[in-house]
Structures are given as C-alpha cells and as structure tokens.
XYZ file of C-alpha atoms in Angstrom:
623
model
C 0.017 0.051 -0.032
C 1.375 3.388 -0.917
C 1.979 6.474 1.283
C -1.214 8.364 2.470
C 0.850 11.535 2.807
C 4.241 13.125 2.749
C 4.803 12.322 6.379
C 4.396 8.586 5.977
C 6.947 8.765 3.086
C 9.549 10.653 5.024
C 9.157 8.447 8.072
C 9.830 5.382 5.871
C 12.656 6.908 3.960
C 14.447 8.073 7.165
C 13.992 4.528 8.712
C 15.706 2.989 5.599
C 18.594 5.460 5.374
C 17.065 7.419 2.332
C 16.530 10.773 4.296
C 18.761 12.845 6.712
C 17.622 15.668 8.777
C 19.788 18.661 8.950
C 19.276 20.828 12.027
C 21.760 23.611 11.261
C 20.319 27.009 10.077
C 20.246 27.378 6.403
C 19.160 30.293 4.132
C 16.471 29.939 1.478
C 17.893 32.871 -0.407
C 20.208 31.093 -2.999
C 21.908 28.568 -0.416
C 19.464 26.012 -0.414
C 19.088 25.881 -4.110
C 22.750 25.414 -4.422
C 22.702 22.737 -1.616
C 19.996 20.940 -3.656
C 21.994 21.170 -7.002
C 25.009 19.760 -5.227
C 23.067 17.003 -3.438
C 21.660 15.829 -6.890
C 25.141 15.521 -8.272
C 26.352 13.653 -5.262
C 23.486 11.211 -5.310
C 22.857 12.318 -1.805
C 19.871 11.255 0.282
C 16.767 13.291 0.601
C 17.611 16.224 2.976
C 15.113 17.664 5.471
C 16.060 21.094 6.764
C 14.482 21.791 10.206
C 15.759 25.410 10.725
C 15.101 27.680 7.673
C 15.640 31.374 7.970
C 12.388 33.338 7.718
C 9.879 30.438 8.117
C 8.744 27.925 10.665
C 8.084 25.278 8.179
C 10.761 22.588 7.495
C 11.885 22.357 3.842
C 12.674 19.176 1.985
C 14.868 18.766 -1.084
C 16.303 15.905 -3.216
C 13.380 13.641 -2.580
C 13.373 12.329 -6.182
C 17.150 12.828 -6.766
C 17.987 9.322 -7.759
C 16.273 6.677 -9.881
C 16.682 4.169 -7.008
C 14.843 6.225 -4.573
C 11.935 6.937 -7.057
C 11.764 3.169 -7.497
C 11.790 2.742 -3.736
C 9.090 5.167 -3.099
C 6.770 3.533 -5.688
C 8.043 0.002 -5.312
C 4.541 -1.510 -4.333
C 2.584 0.195 -7.137
C 4.903 -0.018 -10.161
C 3.669 -3.522 -11.249
C 0.068 -2.310 -11.267
C 1.240 1.018 -13.188
C 3.174 -0.968 -15.902
C 0.324 -3.361 -16.259
C -2.225 -0.691 -16.869
C -0.132 1.100 -19.186
C 0.821 -2.008 -21.057
C -2.780 -3.016 -21.484
C -3.710 0.703 -22.836
C -0.674 0.336 -25.208
C -1.791 -3.215 -26.617
C -5.318 -3.986 -25.578
C -5.534 -7.045 -27.841
C -2.666 -8.690 -26.074
C -4.216 -8.030 -22.677
C -7.339 -9.855 -23.886
C -5.526 -12.808 -25.451
C -3.292 -13.214 -22.071
C -5.508 -11.807 -19.340
C -3.500 -13.147 -16.574
C -0.767 -10.766 -17.491
C -3.093 -7.947 -16.782
C -4.059 -9.259 -13.240
C -1.473 -6.762 -11.475
C -3.619 -3.929 -13.176
C -6.824 -4.960 -11.161
C -5.957 -3.280 -7.796
C -4.618 -0.282 -9.496
C -7.788 0.270 -11.400
C -9.522 0.634 -7.956
C -6.879 3.171 -6.897
C -7.496 5.402 -9.821
C -10.866 6.295 -8.506
C -10.737 9.432 -6.462
C -12.310 9.469 -3.057
C -14.478 12.467 -2.282
C -15.536 13.438 1.181
C -16.749 16.379 3.078
C -14.978 17.928 6.064
C -16.842 17.655 9.416
C -17.860 20.846 11.182
C -16.108 24.033 10.211
C -13.569 24.971 7.500
C -11.071 22.330 8.320
C -13.128 19.432 9.807
C -11.405 16.241 9.299
C -9.451 17.379 6.251
C -5.750 17.584 7.217
C -4.661 20.250 4.723
C -7.342 22.627 6.012
C -6.375 22.083 9.573
C -4.276 25.475 9.956
C -4.078 28.759 8.340
C -1.192 31.154 7.717
C -0.479 34.210 5.644
C 1.413 34.171 2.196
C 4.455 35.799 3.964
C 4.699 32.987 6.384
C 5.495 30.363 3.641
C 9.131 29.450 2.802
C 10.569 32.087 0.270
C 12.989 30.216 -1.927
C 15.186 31.923 -4.424
C 17.469 29.842 -6.750
C 19.636 32.084 -8.852
C 21.179 35.497 -8.364
C 18.957 37.342 -11.096
C 15.647 35.679 -10.007
C 12.867 38.196 -9.777
C 11.731 37.059 -6.334
C 10.881 33.824 -4.347
C 9.403 30.920 -6.278
C 7.550 27.818 -5.485
C 9.358 25.228 -7.578
C 7.307 22.128 -6.979
C 3.814 23.616 -6.960
C 0.644 21.394 -7.948
C -1.654 23.753 -9.612
C -5.347 22.395 -9.592
C -8.103 23.759 -11.819
C -11.406 22.471 -13.159
C -13.020 23.152 -16.390
C -15.553 25.978 -15.833
C -17.459 24.365 -18.733
C -17.513 20.950 -17.171
C -16.699 21.141 -13.470
C -15.616 17.939 -11.460
C -12.341 15.999 -10.868
C -12.690 14.015 -14.195
C -12.198 17.256 -16.267
C -9.505 18.769 -13.711
C -5.961 19.448 -14.585
C -3.075 19.202 -12.092
C -0.050 20.780 -13.518
C 3.424 21.934 -12.464
C 3.435 25.655 -13.339
C 5.903 27.793 -11.545
C 4.559 30.304 -9.028
C 6.379 33.585 -8.114
C 5.611 34.482 -4.457
C 7.207 37.908 -4.172
C 8.850 40.623 -6.231
C 7.943 42.702 -9.250
C 4.651 44.349 -8.801
C 2.933 41.824 -6.633
C 1.138 42.881 -3.525
C 1.368 40.545 -0.433
C -1.711 38.648 -1.438
C -0.813 38.115 -5.085
C 1.242 35.506 -6.840
C 2.485 35.105 -10.378
C 1.243 31.891 -12.222
C 3.569 31.181 -15.168
C 2.075 28.609 -17.367
C 3.768 27.901 -20.635
C 2.302 27.357 -24.034
C 0.465 24.070 -24.703
C -0.502 23.522 -21.036
C -3.845 22.072 -19.916
C -4.589 24.938 -17.575
C -4.812 27.265 -20.595
C -7.929 25.641 -21.756
C -9.757 26.030 -18.326
C -8.506 29.755 -18.385
C -10.034 30.424 -21.721
C -13.292 28.902 -20.730
C -13.401 31.104 -17.708
C -12.670 34.191 -19.747
C -15.265 33.282 -22.341
C -17.750 32.977 -19.407
C -16.709 36.291 -18.002
C -15.737 34.876 -14.566
C -12.495 34.391 -12.695
C -10.835 31.078 -12.696
C -10.654 29.353 -9.266
C -7.133 27.789 -8.594
C -5.760 25.693 -5.696
C -1.839 25.637 -5.518
C -0.903 22.581 -3.429
C 2.529 21.939 -2.127
C 3.562 18.610 -0.786
C 1.276 15.612 -0.205
C 1.620 12.011 -1.535
C 4.826 11.988 -3.690
C 2.547 10.385 -6.596
C 0.942 13.825 -6.971
C 4.172 15.447 -8.053
C 5.033 12.939 -10.634
C 1.484 12.954 -11.918
C 1.635 16.653 -12.327
C 4.650 16.339 -14.907
C 3.442 13.343 -16.687
C 2.301 13.573 -20.327
C -0.641 11.449 -19.832
C -2.592 9.904 -22.557
C -5.945 11.295 -23.551
C -8.623 10.544 -20.939
C -6.328 9.688 -18.192
C -6.383 12.553 -15.484
C -3.540 13.276 -13.242
C -5.607 12.532 -10.148
C -6.387 9.051 -11.489
C -2.706 8.569 -12.436
C -1.639 9.734 -8.953
C -3.858 7.109 -7.375
C -2.379 4.343 -9.743
C 1.218 5.314 -9.086
C 0.803 6.050 -5.227
C -1.196 2.688 -4.647
C -3.883 4.546 -2.849
C -6.904 6.473 -4.023
C -6.501 10.262 -3.831
C -8.751 11.859 -1.342
C -10.714 15.075 -2.281
C -12.757 17.092 0.217
C -15.467 19.460 -0.222
C -15.349 22.368 2.257
C -17.712 25.376 2.842
C -16.077 28.563 1.383
C -13.876 26.845 -1.040
C -14.643 26.952 -4.724
C -12.713 23.908 -5.500
C -12.300 20.579 -3.575
C -9.283 20.199 -1.519
C -6.535 17.463 -1.839
C -6.877 16.264 1.692
C -3.540 14.895 2.273
C -1.512 17.752 0.767
C 0.776 19.699 3.132
C -0.208 23.106 1.911
C -3.130 24.647 -0.051
C -2.928 28.191 -1.480
C -6.654 28.908 -2.650
C -7.304 31.819 -5.069
C -8.351 32.875 -8.373
C -6.757 34.337 -11.587
C -7.258 38.107 -11.894
C -8.516 39.690 -15.047
C -5.175 41.448 -15.918
C -1.676 39.895 -15.997
C 1.484 41.327 -14.365
C 5.140 41.113 -15.198
C 6.594 37.664 -13.891
C 10.232 36.530 -13.702
C 13.071 36.419 -14.490
C 13.742 32.823 -13.258
C 16.693 30.511 -13.596
C 15.104 27.590 -15.576
C 15.723 24.106 -16.613
C 17.217 24.920 -20.071
C 20.155 26.505 -18.422
C 19.301 30.081 -18.851
C 17.026 32.773 -17.435
C 13.492 33.104 -18.566
C 12.923 36.814 -18.805
C 10.180 39.079 -17.337
C 6.941 38.740 -19.288
C 3.394 39.340 -18.480
C 1.630 36.263 -16.996
C -1.720 35.623 -15.061
C -1.793 36.779 -11.329
C -3.299 34.593 -8.629
C -5.235 36.576 -6.025
C -4.710 34.591 -2.941
C -7.881 34.218 -0.861
C -6.555 31.773 1.760
C -3.539 29.726 2.539
C -3.975 26.556 4.545
C -1.653 23.769 5.806
C -1.845 20.673 7.761
C -0.068 20.214 11.266
C 3.560 19.183 10.811
C 3.494 20.446 7.262
C 6.780 19.977 5.176
C 7.577 22.193 2.176
C 9.154 20.196 -0.511
C 11.399 22.104 -3.301
C 13.707 21.444 -5.984
C 16.162 23.557 -8.136
C 16.295 23.868 -11.768
C 19.269 24.660 -14.110
C 21.126 23.436 -16.854
C 20.716 19.553 -17.044
C 21.204 17.216 -15.537
C 19.197 18.217 -12.529
C 16.465 16.453 -10.314
C 13.947 16.958 -13.015
C 16.238 14.818 -15.335
C 15.230 11.896 -13.073
C 11.650 12.749 -13.598
C 12.305 12.615 -17.513
C 13.885 9.311 -17.293
C 11.045 7.802 -15.020
C 8.511 9.123 -17.502
C 10.271 7.585 -20.578
C 10.476 4.357 -18.652
C 6.685 4.270 -17.862
C 5.417 5.684 -21.086
C 7.541 3.953 -23.643
C 5.046 1.279 -24.358
C 2.496 3.862 -25.229
C 4.435 5.659 -27.998
C 3.602 3.414 -30.907
C -0.175 3.752 -29.831
C 0.074 7.590 -29.691
C 2.141 8.026 -32.771
C 1.508 5.598 -35.601
C 4.847 4.170 -37.021
C 6.937 5.689 -34.085
C 8.825 2.995 -32.177
C 10.676 5.441 -29.833
C 10.929 9.078 -28.890
C 13.547 10.750 -26.871
C 13.467 14.348 -25.735
C 17.213 14.986 -25.063
C 17.726 16.230 -21.568
C 21.140 17.475 -22.116
C 19.893 19.828 -24.885
C 17.164 21.287 -22.596
C 14.466 18.743 -23.417
C 12.239 20.684 -25.910
C 15.135 21.884 -28.222
C 15.972 18.463 -29.433
C 13.767 15.535 -30.086
C 14.999 12.126 -31.467
C 12.582 9.805 -32.951
C 13.016 6.268 -34.378
C 10.330 4.982 -36.737
C 9.354 2.490 -39.467
C 9.672 3.416 -43.043
C 7.109 1.145 -44.816
C 5.466 3.348 -47.371
C 7.425 2.207 -50.485
C 9.250 -0.918 -49.548
C 9.307 -1.846 -53.330
C 11.793 0.890 -54.056
C 15.333 -0.115 -54.521
C 16.633 2.558 -52.199
C 14.939 3.581 -49.033
C 14.265 7.306 -48.578
C 12.302 9.155 -45.856
C 8.572 9.108 -46.584
C 6.631 7.665 -43.655
C 9.245 9.178 -41.483
C 8.048 12.661 -42.645
C 4.494 11.787 -41.823
C 5.630 10.681 -38.362
C 7.599 13.829 -37.659
C 4.589 15.985 -38.529
C 2.621 13.843 -36.316
C 4.984 14.486 -33.422
C 4.768 18.121 -34.076
C 0.946 17.995 -33.990
C -0.013 16.724 -30.604
C 1.097 16.503 -27.011
C 4.324 18.016 -25.625
C 6.299 16.834 -28.606
C 4.702 19.587 -30.434
C 7.187 21.939 -28.750
C 10.221 20.415 -30.177
C 12.529 22.749 -32.218
C 14.822 20.204 -33.918
C 13.053 16.918 -34.713
C 15.588 14.270 -35.942
C 14.311 11.168 -37.362
C 15.718 7.969 -38.477
C 14.564 4.630 -39.927
C 14.477 1.383 -37.644
C 15.033 -0.698 -40.824
C 18.406 0.756 -41.397
C 19.779 -0.247 -37.977
C 17.565 -2.473 -36.010
C 19.906 -2.084 -32.903
C 19.781 1.826 -32.884
C 18.122 3.572 -30.048
C 16.866 7.142 -29.858
C 18.024 7.254 -26.200
C 21.694 7.143 -27.320
C 22.087 10.600 -28.737
C 25.753 10.359 -29.919
C 25.062 6.977 -31.840
C 21.919 8.520 -33.276
C 23.525 11.647 -34.575
C 26.342 9.532 -36.049
C 23.684 7.297 -37.772
C 21.862 10.307 -39.157
C 25.082 12.195 -40.417
C 26.262 9.051 -42.158
C 22.946 8.771 -44.203
C 21.704 12.444 -44.643
C 21.146 13.922 -48.276
C 21.477 17.562 -47.587
C 19.657 18.355 -50.835
C 16.497 16.356 -49.758
C 16.301 15.565 -45.844
C 15.972 18.992 -44.285
C 12.372 20.442 -43.964
C 11.844 23.908 -42.128
C 8.712 25.084 -40.531
C 8.803 28.865 -39.987
C 6.719 31.277 -37.802
C 5.637 28.366 -35.651
C 4.917 27.984 -31.812
C 7.999 27.347 -29.810
C 8.615 26.509 -26.095
C 8.088 29.496 -23.789
C 11.442 29.125 -22.388
C 13.268 29.376 -25.708
C 14.495 32.796 -26.672
C 16.184 31.853 -30.028
C 13.297 32.511 -32.310
C 11.167 35.431 -33.482
C 9.760 36.241 -29.901
C 7.955 34.768 -26.948
C 6.399 31.505 -27.843
C 7.391 32.076 -31.672
C 10.211 30.484 -33.703
C 10.884 27.882 -36.348
C 11.282 24.209 -36.396
C 13.497 21.632 -38.477
C 12.525 18.127 -39.427
C 15.678 16.254 -40.303
C 14.854 12.844 -41.461
C 17.280 10.446 -43.126
C 17.015 6.757 -44.401
C 18.826 4.496 -46.565
C 22.420 3.223 -47.047
C 25.399 4.994 -45.624
C 26.579 7.878 -47.834
C 29.957 8.781 -46.214
C 32.608 7.870 -43.465
C 32.710 10.297 -40.711
C 35.897 11.774 -39.448
C 37.094 11.275 -35.869
C 40.056 13.744 -35.975
C 41.407 16.461 -38.142
C 43.892 14.481 -40.092
C 44.568 13.935 -43.880
C 42.381 16.042 -46.157
C 40.035 16.827 -43.227
C 42.981 18.835 -41.589
C 43.200 20.866 -44.847
C 40.755 23.623 -43.905
C 40.270 26.433 -46.254
C 41.197 30.004 -45.127
C 38.436 30.922 -42.774
C 36.828 34.444 -42.644
C 37.975 36.876 -39.924
C 37.012 35.825 -36.364
C 36.436 32.317 -37.169
C 39.009 29.527 -36.008
C 40.041 27.033 -33.233
C 38.826 23.920 -35.070
C 37.713 21.232 -32.672
C 36.370 17.865 -33.132
C 33.252 17.084 -30.895
C 32.602 13.652 -32.034
C 32.316 11.492 -35.255
C 31.368 14.006 -38.146
C 31.016 16.949 -35.731
C 33.232 19.856 -36.000
C 33.134 22.860 -33.861
C 34.537 26.414 -34.746
C 35.062 29.547 -32.547
C 33.148 32.465 -34.098
C 33.231 36.218 -33.566
C 30.742 37.818 -31.125
C 27.318 38.068 -32.583
C 25.918 41.516 -32.737
C 22.998 41.341 -35.185
C 19.364 41.637 -34.278
C 16.631 38.901 -33.842
C 15.753 37.025 -37.122
C 18.763 38.572 -38.942
C 20.903 36.211 -40.921
C 24.626 36.794 -40.579
C 26.499 37.407 -43.744
C 29.667 36.264 -41.958
C 27.997 32.802 -41.557
C 27.211 32.596 -45.171
C 30.898 33.691 -46.175
C 31.987 30.781 -43.721
C 29.706 28.256 -45.392
C 30.943 29.270 -48.783
C 34.527 28.857 -47.725
C 33.803 25.381 -46.271
C 32.312 24.429 -49.630
C 35.938 24.259 -50.887
C 37.203 22.111 -47.986
C 38.604 18.819 -49.289
C 37.679 16.862 -46.190
C 34.157 18.267 -45.754
C 32.406 14.862 -46.254
C 34.055 13.633 -43.092
C 32.484 16.530 -41.129
C 28.995 16.956 -42.463
C 27.990 19.118 -39.394
C 29.782 22.291 -38.384
C 28.743 24.101 -35.181
C 30.086 27.865 -34.593
C 30.240 28.692 -30.949
C 31.644 31.362 -28.800
C 33.899 28.974 -27.013
C 34.919 26.087 -29.224
C 36.906 24.173 -26.518
C 33.966 24.305 -24.164
C 31.550 23.205 -26.789
C 33.648 20.208 -28.053
C 34.733 19.252 -24.482
C 32.075 16.538 -24.302
C 28.736 15.516 -25.872
C 26.529 17.249 -23.151
C 28.254 20.483 -23.935
C 27.853 20.056 -27.586
C 24.093 19.214 -27.367
C 23.387 22.016 -25.060
C 25.259 24.802 -26.933
C 24.409 23.523 -30.501
C 20.500 23.212 -29.885
C 19.759 25.771 -27.088
C 21.413 28.671 -28.716
C 20.257 28.332 -32.536
C 17.047 28.947 -34.310
C 16.652 26.640 -37.466
C 15.346 29.291 -39.795
C 17.909 31.995 -38.914
C 20.867 30.042 -37.766
C 21.143 27.192 -40.190
C 23.514 27.613 -43.251
C 25.233 25.252 -45.634
C 27.683 25.022 -48.387
C 26.196 26.064 -51.622
C 22.800 26.537 -50.066
C 19.872 27.241 -52.463
C 16.031 27.443 -52.276
C 14.287 25.776 -55.015
C 10.374 25.246 -55.325
C 10.362 26.633 -51.662
C 12.676 23.808 -50.469
C 15.924 24.902 -48.869
C 18.956 22.600 -49.505
C 22.689 22.618 -49.363
C 25.755 20.386 -49.836
C 27.923 19.306 -46.900
C 28.789 20.812 -44.546
C 25.599 21.967 -42.728
C 26.620 24.889 -40.637
C 24.820 25.969 -37.404
C 25.438 29.312 -35.681
C 25.282 28.474 -32.022
C 26.750 31.602 -30.621
C 24.931 33.502 -27.908
C 23.063 36.414 -29.484
C 22.181 39.905 -27.837
C 18.499 38.901 -27.556
C 19.104 35.528 -25.883
C 18.518 35.035 -22.085
C 21.817 34.895 -20.124
C 23.054 31.579 -19.066
C 22.929 30.655 -15.383
C 25.953 31.187 -13.076
C 26.362 30.621 -9.514
C 26.801 33.276 -6.857
C 30.323 33.161 -5.696
C 29.522 34.061 -2.003
C 26.905 31.253 -1.973
C 29.206 28.713 -3.313
C 31.843 29.541 -0.617
C 29.071 29.196 1.986
C 28.019 25.969 0.688
C 31.714 24.681 0.594
C 31.846 25.585 4.318
C 28.755 23.479 5.068
C 30.060 20.412 3.109
C 33.584 20.759 4.570
C 34.698 18.309 7.247
C 32.949 18.919 10.418
C 30.178 20.942 8.735
C 26.593 19.665 8.862
C 26.509 18.620 5.257
C 29.930 16.827 5.095
C 29.467 13.470 3.356
C 26.284 14.490 1.655
C 27.568 17.020 -1.032
C-alpha cells in the first residue's frame, strides 16, 4: 500500500537511510538551491532542513534525486502501473493473455478519487485545512542571483474546467508560482504557465464565461501527486487518477464550505485563490534549459486563503542546466510511457527528448519506413508523416529540432543514445533532400532563439537509406586541410564523429537577421577537401567548451540556435520553396544579444555551501 501523505513517506525513507535531517540553520535565499544542486550531483539522500531562515516550516529537497529512490518510493505500485499502461498500449494482447493484466486490477480501483466532506467548520477532518497562515509565512526560496523573487518550485496547480466542473475534467499541472517581487502585492502571486498546457483551456473557458478561474496551488502531499503533475498522460487519463495508480492509494478530495474547488485532503499546503483579469510582469527565473526565462506578463493569482496541515513540510527543487533532479523525472517518465509511444504516434517506435539539450530543443525519434518497400533505395517518406504527427500533438509539439531515423536501417539503434543516433543520421543524410523547415511556428516559452516569446521555427531532419559517407574522428589527412576562414573564425575542434566546432566572432545582429559572415564561412567550407568527413559544423563562442564533451555540444548547439535563422550550408539554395545545401551543414550556436543569459552560481553562496560541506560541517559527506 502506498503512502497516504508526505509524512508517511519521510518516516519510511528516514527509517531505511534514504533521508537525513539537517538541524543547522540554512538560508532559503540562494543557499538551499545551491545545496540541492550539489546533493543531486552527489546522489545524496533526501535532505530535510528543520531550521530555515524566515519560516517556521521545514523544507525538503532531493526527494526524487535518484532513480533508485523513485523506484523505492513507488515499489509497491509499479507493477500495477506497468500493467495498466501495457494494457492501454496493447489491449488485444491483454485480452489474449488476461493473466498478464492481473496486476492492473488493484490499480484500477486506486484510480478512482475518493470525495468526502469536512466535518464541522472549515477544516473538519481534512488535514490540509487544519491550519491557516499568511502568504508571507511560507518559505521564500530563491534559486539564482538574477531571479525576480521567491518561487514555489514544486507547485501542484489544480483547476477544473468551468464548462464541465468536476475532478474528471480537472488539470493538475506544475506551473511555477512567483511569491514575491515585481509588482505583486502581499496577497498576489505570479502564475507562469507555458504554451500548450492544460490549464490554458480552463482559463480560456473562464474568460469566455466572464468569470475568474478558481485555482488551488498545493505543495507537498503524497509523492505520486508530484510525478502525476509532470506526466504527459494519454487522452482521458487525468492526473488525479494516475496519482492514485502510481501511489497505490485513492486520492482523497474534500468539499469544504467556502472553497470553490475540492481540497486535496492529504497535501501539506493549499493556496486557494483565483486568477485576476489582468496579467502582471513575472520573472526572471533561472530555468531548466540552463538560462534565465526573462520578465513577461503572465496571469496573477489573487490569494484568498493559505491552509496547511499540522507538521507540514515544504518540498522544493532547484532547476538549471541539465542534468538536475527533473532529469530523473524525465527518465522515469520515459520508462513508464515507452510502451504507449506506438499507440499515440502511428509508426513511431521510440522518442527521446534530449535532456542534455534542454528537452524541448531536440527530439530524437526512431520509426518505421514502410510506405514504399518496393523501391530499390529507402528514403524518408513515412518518417516525414511521423515527424509531422510528433509536431501536431502532446508536448512533442514544442520540439524545435526533430531528428528522425528509420529502424530498418539499423535495428539495434536507439533514440535514447544521442551520440550514436547523430552518427547514424550524419552518415545517411542527403542534404539536398532531408531538411524540412517550418517557420513562424509555436515554440517553447523558455526558448529565446526565435522570433519572440512562444514563436520561432522548427527543423525536421529525416534520413533513411544506406550509408553515404565515412565520418571523421580527428582532423587528419584531407580533413585537416581547412580552407582560409573568414576573420574571427578558428580554433577547430572535433566534438564527435562527423562533428566539427569552430570559434566564431561575437554575434551583434538583431533577432531574425541572418549573418553574412556565416554565409561567407559556409561558402569557404564548400571548398574544404575533407568536408564529407565532417558534415555538421557548429560555430560557438567557445569552441573548446562546446567540444569538451557530448553534453556540452548538445546544450550549446541546440539551445543557442533557431533553425530558420541560424542554419547555413555549403552552396545553399532554395528551389520550389525547398531549402537545400551540400555538406557541411553549418549551425550558428553563438549567444545572441537577444538571448537570455546563462545561469551562473553566486560566488559568495558557493563559498558558504563549501563551508557547510567541509569536514565538520553539517552537510559533510552528503555534498
């Protein structure tokens, strides 16, 4: 049986060595976030801080910091989860061999939320409503030096569809909540929800009806709620139902007088309010792509009341350049939802949103190419249909670069291994045929490389067929004979098979302006004798850093470029609206003046955490 609440989970983790209490006083301003990032890298246990400056509530970090701990927390329910998802992925197989679906039976019962009413008064027998406090009494966590204020980093934002109220049409999402700073009054919070999020539909229906949208922001509660809030769930499976399935226990909702929405009874905190008519500036905030998301207008939550249970614990995380704790979430999601991919996307065998590249900037997909099996040479046909489907539904629609390969070309290839996948693609790409741009499209809210907020371009890069070229591993022979490069370009480095990185001059142009210097570089590389060995050239501000390892290469190349503006190529041309080139393809991955700045630690905070982790310090042995 799963945990009823966070307190049961923490008691179990502590009893089995997965949690440590830290009684030394810590600062929620930068210090705790820096501790969390180090704790994750060190694969430390979950850390419960009992003395936090400015608040009476203990704060918890690194709860989901390792895959092993996630599996421990959900050890009793994972067989049922897998059985339910497998049955959904292949219902015919479940009918033919029903005994394999038996573990799903208890899970189906746990997927039904339990609704109850509080007894007498506001809180009654509902733990989350037992106590009240002010918004200022809550922990005020700031993670990065340029953050615009304190943020809730693990919020569970609950709304219901005004056009169809009830838990079955509810949305539980993780949308960051700004508690202080900017123009917010003490009873206001910023509610930043990104493009293509479920809450947007509810908000639109409320606006159309001319009334405010009620919102509950929960913090804490059964750990399955947090995972459910970030899961890309199949159509018809609500977050509350999945939380019950994953948690091995029905989620408890309570109706209470004076609350516009049901309360998640076993949560630790409930911030009850409604969205105001006019937005206000929200941000900046150091985000999971590795840069700040800047200040923009977003909805404002007017806080009507703040509730909490007795002994409430405030869980938090810190995001930044991957890998971070949310990387473990991503891996766990891939593990659970992998069997559903062929059902959701016809012809797709596997997808992988590359964490090292910031997730949405780079999506790798492996599929079947079956449209014309009678042709002598395989070429991308079904792969293009598949890529368009990926860009047409679910969170994969936010992908910027979609790289697609055919399973038939290499049955052992996996989309989860980015270096091998890139090598396979580069060996086979016909650069006159295989690149397909989509311009003026929707982009991830956190991506600043395109035309503006939520707007940019996409590139479908689909390759199939026999190998066309041998990739170079080092600059030797004809590959070393680089032509004279334009002024400011140099320091050639090999980042991997077929991957060359060059240092480029500082970028000074405006948004959506192609760089003539890059076009000159591409023209020069057209005369390079060794260009077939290095079909992809990336220009960066720091070639040594970009080429140092594959994670650096993926992060720089795909988070700092917009396909339509920043992709060039040798002897590039546009014919019948199709852009093509010869090798090499050249990507401009320099930081641009309009990009958000990358995240950097505060030196004073780093020294303070060093002291906490030093021998004799309260965190020695954990960081």
